[in-house]
Coordinates of C-alpha atoms and ligand atoms in Angstrom, one line a residue:
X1141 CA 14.7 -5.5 3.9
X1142 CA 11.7 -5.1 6.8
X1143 CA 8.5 -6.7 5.9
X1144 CA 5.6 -4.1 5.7
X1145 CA 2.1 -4.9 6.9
X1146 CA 0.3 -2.6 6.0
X1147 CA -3.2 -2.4 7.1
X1148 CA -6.2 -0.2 4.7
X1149 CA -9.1 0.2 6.9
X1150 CA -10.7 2.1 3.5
X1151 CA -14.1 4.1 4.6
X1152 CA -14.5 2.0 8.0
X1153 CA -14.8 2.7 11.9
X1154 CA -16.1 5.9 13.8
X1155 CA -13.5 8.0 15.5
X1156 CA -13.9 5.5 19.4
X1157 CA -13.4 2.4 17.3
X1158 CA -10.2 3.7 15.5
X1159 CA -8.4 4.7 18.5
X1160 CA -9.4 1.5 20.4
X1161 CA -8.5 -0.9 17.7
X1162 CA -5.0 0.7 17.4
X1163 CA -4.5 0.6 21.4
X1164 CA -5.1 -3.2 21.4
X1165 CA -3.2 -3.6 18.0
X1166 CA -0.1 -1.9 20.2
X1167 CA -0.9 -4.5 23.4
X1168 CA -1.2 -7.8 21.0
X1169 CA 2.0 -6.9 19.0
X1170 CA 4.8 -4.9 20.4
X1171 CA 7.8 -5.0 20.3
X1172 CA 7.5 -6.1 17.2
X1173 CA 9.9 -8.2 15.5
X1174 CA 12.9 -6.9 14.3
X1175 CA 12.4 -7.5 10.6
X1176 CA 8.9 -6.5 10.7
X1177 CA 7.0 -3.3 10.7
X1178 CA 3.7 -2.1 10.5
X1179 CA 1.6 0.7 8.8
X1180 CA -1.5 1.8 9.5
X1181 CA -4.1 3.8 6.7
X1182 CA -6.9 5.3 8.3
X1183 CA -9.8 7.9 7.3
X1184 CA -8.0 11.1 7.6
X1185 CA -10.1 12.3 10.4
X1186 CA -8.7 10.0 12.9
X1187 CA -4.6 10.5 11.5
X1188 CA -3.7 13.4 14.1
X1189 CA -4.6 10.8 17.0
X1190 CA -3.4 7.7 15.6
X1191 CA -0.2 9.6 14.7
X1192 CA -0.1 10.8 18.5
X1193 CA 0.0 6.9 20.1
X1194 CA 2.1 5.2 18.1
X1195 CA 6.3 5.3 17.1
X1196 CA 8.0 5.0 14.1
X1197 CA 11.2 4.2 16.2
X1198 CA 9.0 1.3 17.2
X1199 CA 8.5 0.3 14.2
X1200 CA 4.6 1.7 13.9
X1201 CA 4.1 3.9 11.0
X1202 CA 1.0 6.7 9.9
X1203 CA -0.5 6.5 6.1
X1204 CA -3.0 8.5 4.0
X1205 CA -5.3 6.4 1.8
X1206 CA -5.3 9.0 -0.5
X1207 CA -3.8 12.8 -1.2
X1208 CA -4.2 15.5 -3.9
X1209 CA -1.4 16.6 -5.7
X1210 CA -1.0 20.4 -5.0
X1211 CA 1.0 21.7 -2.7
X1212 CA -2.5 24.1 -1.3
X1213 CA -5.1 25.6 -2.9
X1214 CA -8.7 26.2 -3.8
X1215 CA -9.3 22.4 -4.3
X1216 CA -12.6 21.9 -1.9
X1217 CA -12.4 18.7 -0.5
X1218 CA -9.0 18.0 -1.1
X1219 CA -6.4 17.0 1.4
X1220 CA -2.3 17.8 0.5
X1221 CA 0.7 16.1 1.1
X1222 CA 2.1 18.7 3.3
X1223 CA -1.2 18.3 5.5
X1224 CA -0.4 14.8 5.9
X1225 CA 3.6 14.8 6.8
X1226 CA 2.4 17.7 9.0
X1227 CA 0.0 14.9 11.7
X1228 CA 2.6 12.2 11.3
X1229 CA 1.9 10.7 8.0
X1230 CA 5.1 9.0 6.7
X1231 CA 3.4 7.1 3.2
X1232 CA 0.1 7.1 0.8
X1233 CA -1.1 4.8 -1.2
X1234 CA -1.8 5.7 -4.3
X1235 CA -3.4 4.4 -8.0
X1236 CA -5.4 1.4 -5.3
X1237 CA -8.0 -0.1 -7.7
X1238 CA -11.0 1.6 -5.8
X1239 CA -9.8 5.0 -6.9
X1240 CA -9.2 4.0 -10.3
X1241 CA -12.9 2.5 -10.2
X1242 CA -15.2 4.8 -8.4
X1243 CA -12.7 8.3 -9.0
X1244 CA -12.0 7.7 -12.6
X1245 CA -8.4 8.2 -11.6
X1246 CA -6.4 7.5 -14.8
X1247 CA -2.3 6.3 -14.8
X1248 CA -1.3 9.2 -15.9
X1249 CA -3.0 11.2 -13.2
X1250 CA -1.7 8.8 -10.8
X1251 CA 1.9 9.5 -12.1
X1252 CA 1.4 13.5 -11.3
X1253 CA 0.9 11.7 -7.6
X1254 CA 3.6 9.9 -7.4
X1255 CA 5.7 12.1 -8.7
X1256 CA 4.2 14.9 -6.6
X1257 CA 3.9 12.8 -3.2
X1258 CA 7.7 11.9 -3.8
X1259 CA 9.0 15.3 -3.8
X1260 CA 7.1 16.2 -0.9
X1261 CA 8.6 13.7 1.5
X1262 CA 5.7 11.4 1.4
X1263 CA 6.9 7.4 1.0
X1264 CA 4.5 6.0 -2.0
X1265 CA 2.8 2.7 -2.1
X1266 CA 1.7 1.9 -5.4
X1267 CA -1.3 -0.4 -6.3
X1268 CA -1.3 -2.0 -9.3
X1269 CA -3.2 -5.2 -10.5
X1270 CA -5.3 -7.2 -13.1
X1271 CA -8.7 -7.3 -12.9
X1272 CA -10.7 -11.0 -13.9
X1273 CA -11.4 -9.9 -18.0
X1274 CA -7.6 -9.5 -17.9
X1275 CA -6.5 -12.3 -16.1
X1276 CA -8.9 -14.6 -18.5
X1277 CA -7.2 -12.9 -21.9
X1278 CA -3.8 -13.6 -20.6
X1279 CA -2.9 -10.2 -20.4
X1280 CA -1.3 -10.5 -16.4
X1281 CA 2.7 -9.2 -18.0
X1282 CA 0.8 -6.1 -20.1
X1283 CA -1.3 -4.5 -17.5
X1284 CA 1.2 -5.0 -14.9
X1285 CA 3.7 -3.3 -17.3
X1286 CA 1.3 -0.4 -18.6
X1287 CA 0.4 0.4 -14.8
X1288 CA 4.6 0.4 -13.7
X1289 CA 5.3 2.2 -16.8
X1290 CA 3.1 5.0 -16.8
X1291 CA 2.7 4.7 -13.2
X1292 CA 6.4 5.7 -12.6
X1293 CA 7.1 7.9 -15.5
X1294 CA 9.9 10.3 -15.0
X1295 CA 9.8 8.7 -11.4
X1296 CA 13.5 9.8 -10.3
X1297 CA 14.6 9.7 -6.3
X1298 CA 17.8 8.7 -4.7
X1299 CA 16.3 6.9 -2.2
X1300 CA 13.4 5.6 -4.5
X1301 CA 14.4 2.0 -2.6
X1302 CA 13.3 3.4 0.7
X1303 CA 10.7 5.5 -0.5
X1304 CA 8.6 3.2 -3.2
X1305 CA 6.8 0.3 -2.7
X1306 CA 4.5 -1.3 -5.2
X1307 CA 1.3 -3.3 -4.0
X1308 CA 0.6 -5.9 -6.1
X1309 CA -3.6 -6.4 -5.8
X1310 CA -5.4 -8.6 -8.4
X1311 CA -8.5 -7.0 -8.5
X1312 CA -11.0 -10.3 -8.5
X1313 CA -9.2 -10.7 -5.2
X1314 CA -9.6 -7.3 -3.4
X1315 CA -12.6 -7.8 -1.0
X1316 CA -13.9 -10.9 -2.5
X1317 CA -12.1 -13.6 -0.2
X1318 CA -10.5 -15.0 -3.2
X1319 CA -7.0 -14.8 -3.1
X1320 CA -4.6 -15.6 -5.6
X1321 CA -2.4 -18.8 -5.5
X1322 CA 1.0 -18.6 -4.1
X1323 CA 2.3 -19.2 -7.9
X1324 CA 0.3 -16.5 -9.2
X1325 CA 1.7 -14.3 -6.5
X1326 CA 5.1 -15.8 -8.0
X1327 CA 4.7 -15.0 -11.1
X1328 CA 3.7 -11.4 -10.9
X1329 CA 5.9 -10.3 -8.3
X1330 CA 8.7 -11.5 -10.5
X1331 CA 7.2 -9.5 -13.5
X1332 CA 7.4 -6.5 -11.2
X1333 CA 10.8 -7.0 -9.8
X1334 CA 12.2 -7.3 -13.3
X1335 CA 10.3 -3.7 -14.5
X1336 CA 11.2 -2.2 -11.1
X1337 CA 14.7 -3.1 -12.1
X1338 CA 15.3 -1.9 -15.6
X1339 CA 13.7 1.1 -14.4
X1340 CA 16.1 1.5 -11.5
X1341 CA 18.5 -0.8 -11.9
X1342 CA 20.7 -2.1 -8.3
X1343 CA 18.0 0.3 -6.6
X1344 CA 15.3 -1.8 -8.3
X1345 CA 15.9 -5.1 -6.2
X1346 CA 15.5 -3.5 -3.0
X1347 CA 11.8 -2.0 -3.4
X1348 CA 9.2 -3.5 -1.3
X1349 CA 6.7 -5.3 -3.7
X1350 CA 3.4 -6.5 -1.0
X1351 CA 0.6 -8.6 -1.4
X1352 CA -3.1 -7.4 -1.3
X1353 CA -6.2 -9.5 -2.4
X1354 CA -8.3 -10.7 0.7
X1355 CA -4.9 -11.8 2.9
X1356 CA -6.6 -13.2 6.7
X1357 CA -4.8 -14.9 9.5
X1358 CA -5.0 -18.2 7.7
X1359 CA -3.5 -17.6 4.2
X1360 CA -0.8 -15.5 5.5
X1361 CA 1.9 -18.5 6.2
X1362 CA 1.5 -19.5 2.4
X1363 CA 1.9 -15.6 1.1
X1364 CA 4.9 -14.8 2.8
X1365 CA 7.0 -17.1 1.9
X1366 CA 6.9 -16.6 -1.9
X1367 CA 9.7 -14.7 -3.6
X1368 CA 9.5 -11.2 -3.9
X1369 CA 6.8 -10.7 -1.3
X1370 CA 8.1 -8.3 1.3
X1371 CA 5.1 -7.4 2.8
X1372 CA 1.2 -7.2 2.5
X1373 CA -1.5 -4.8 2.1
X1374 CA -4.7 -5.7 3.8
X1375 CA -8.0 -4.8 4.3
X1376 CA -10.5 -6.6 5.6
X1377 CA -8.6 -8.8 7.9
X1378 CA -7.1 -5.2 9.6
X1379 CA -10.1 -3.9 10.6
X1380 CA -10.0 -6.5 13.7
X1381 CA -7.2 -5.9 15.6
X1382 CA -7.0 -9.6 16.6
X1383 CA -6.8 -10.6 12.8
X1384 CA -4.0 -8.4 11.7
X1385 CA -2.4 -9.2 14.6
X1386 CA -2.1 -12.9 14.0
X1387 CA -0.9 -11.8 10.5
X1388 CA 2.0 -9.2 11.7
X1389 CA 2.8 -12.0 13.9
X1390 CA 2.7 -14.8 11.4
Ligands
LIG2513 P1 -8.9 -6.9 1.2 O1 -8.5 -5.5 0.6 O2 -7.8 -7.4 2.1 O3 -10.2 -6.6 2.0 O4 -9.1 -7.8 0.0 C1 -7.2 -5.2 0.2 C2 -7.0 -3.8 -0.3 O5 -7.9 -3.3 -0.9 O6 -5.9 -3.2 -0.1

């Protein structure tokens, strides 16, 4: 199983910075290492032109942040799958934990993306997390499985192992330079693996579960190693080409 590093530059850089920072990301890290590749989630405006510099047979791969799920449509504003797979894109998150804030978006609406994304060809990273209230009341096992199991209703592929992963983000970590402890990462990943595997059983053990929640240059060589991480999702840290490089490299 590769190692994704997946890198969510969210609502930052103007259209010069994006292509720059992805030219030197290219000079500080290929070839990449063979077990390792990386995924890059711009704004949409800038997807056609990072799409046109980098290789997926290199090991460099195109995300969406975000899609709708219709195939086209009167949606103003709304970008579709199709779109996306059509400049490049080969994943999209979905259900991360500033859509669920600021967009309202609810599990069940992130299940019609999942499902919808899926069908279209689109791989699907799945955020899911506690926020601090949550993680106070002991209640880690239920959000986690609330968000998997409506999250992934009626979630059916035969290649879900290549085509889900689920991004593990503690909330009270995302943006906040507080990152959870290596055992905390521990014990949550395991809680996933296990729900990943009654779901899909043999397939179950071989979907990529990453790490998000302020990862940097520094914390990376205590992240990695834990069981069941294969592979993070950053933010901050991969809007500096030099940072996320340190970390694909780590
Ligand atoms: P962060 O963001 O690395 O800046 O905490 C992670 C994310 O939101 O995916």
């Amino acid at each position: 199983m590769k190692k994704l590093f997946a890198g969510n530059w969210k609502m930052y850089k103007i259209y010069s910075e994006a292509v720059e920072a992805v030219k030197k990301l290219m000079s500080l890290t290929s070839p990449l290492p063979k077990d390792r590749e990386v995924l890059i989630l711009p704004p949409y405006p800038y997807l056609k032109s990072i799409s046109d510099l980098i290789s997926k047979k290199d090991g460099y791969f195109l995300g969406a942040q975000n899609f709708y799920p219709e195939e086209e449509g009167a949606y103003t504003g709304e970008v579709s799958p199709k779109m996306l797979l059509d400049v490049g894109c080969s994943y999209s998150i979905v259900g991360h934990s500033e859509r669920r804030k600021y967009f309202n978006e609810s599990d069940e609406f992130i299940n019609k993306k999942v499902k919808f994304g899926l069908q279209k060809g689109l791989k699907i990273i799945l955020c899911i997390g506690e926020d601090l209230t949550e993680r106070k009341k002991g209640e880690v096992f239920k959000v986690l499985e609330r968000q998997i199991s409506k999250g992934l209703n009626e979630v059916k592929d035969s290649k879900i192992e290549e085509k889900l992963c689920i991004a593990y983000e503690p909330v009270w970590a995302i943006g906040t330079g507080e990152v959870a402890t290596p055992i905390q990462i521990e014990e949550a990943h395991k809680i996933i693996r296990e729900l990943l595997s009654d779901l899909f059983g043999e397939k179950g053990t071989k979907i990529r579960i990453l790490y998000g929640g302020s990862v940097n240059p520094e914390n990376i060589k205590d992240i990695l190693p834990v069981p069941n991480v294969n592979g993070v999702l950053v933010g901050g840290a991969s809007l500096k080409p030099e940072n996320f490089s340190k970390i694909i490299l780590s």
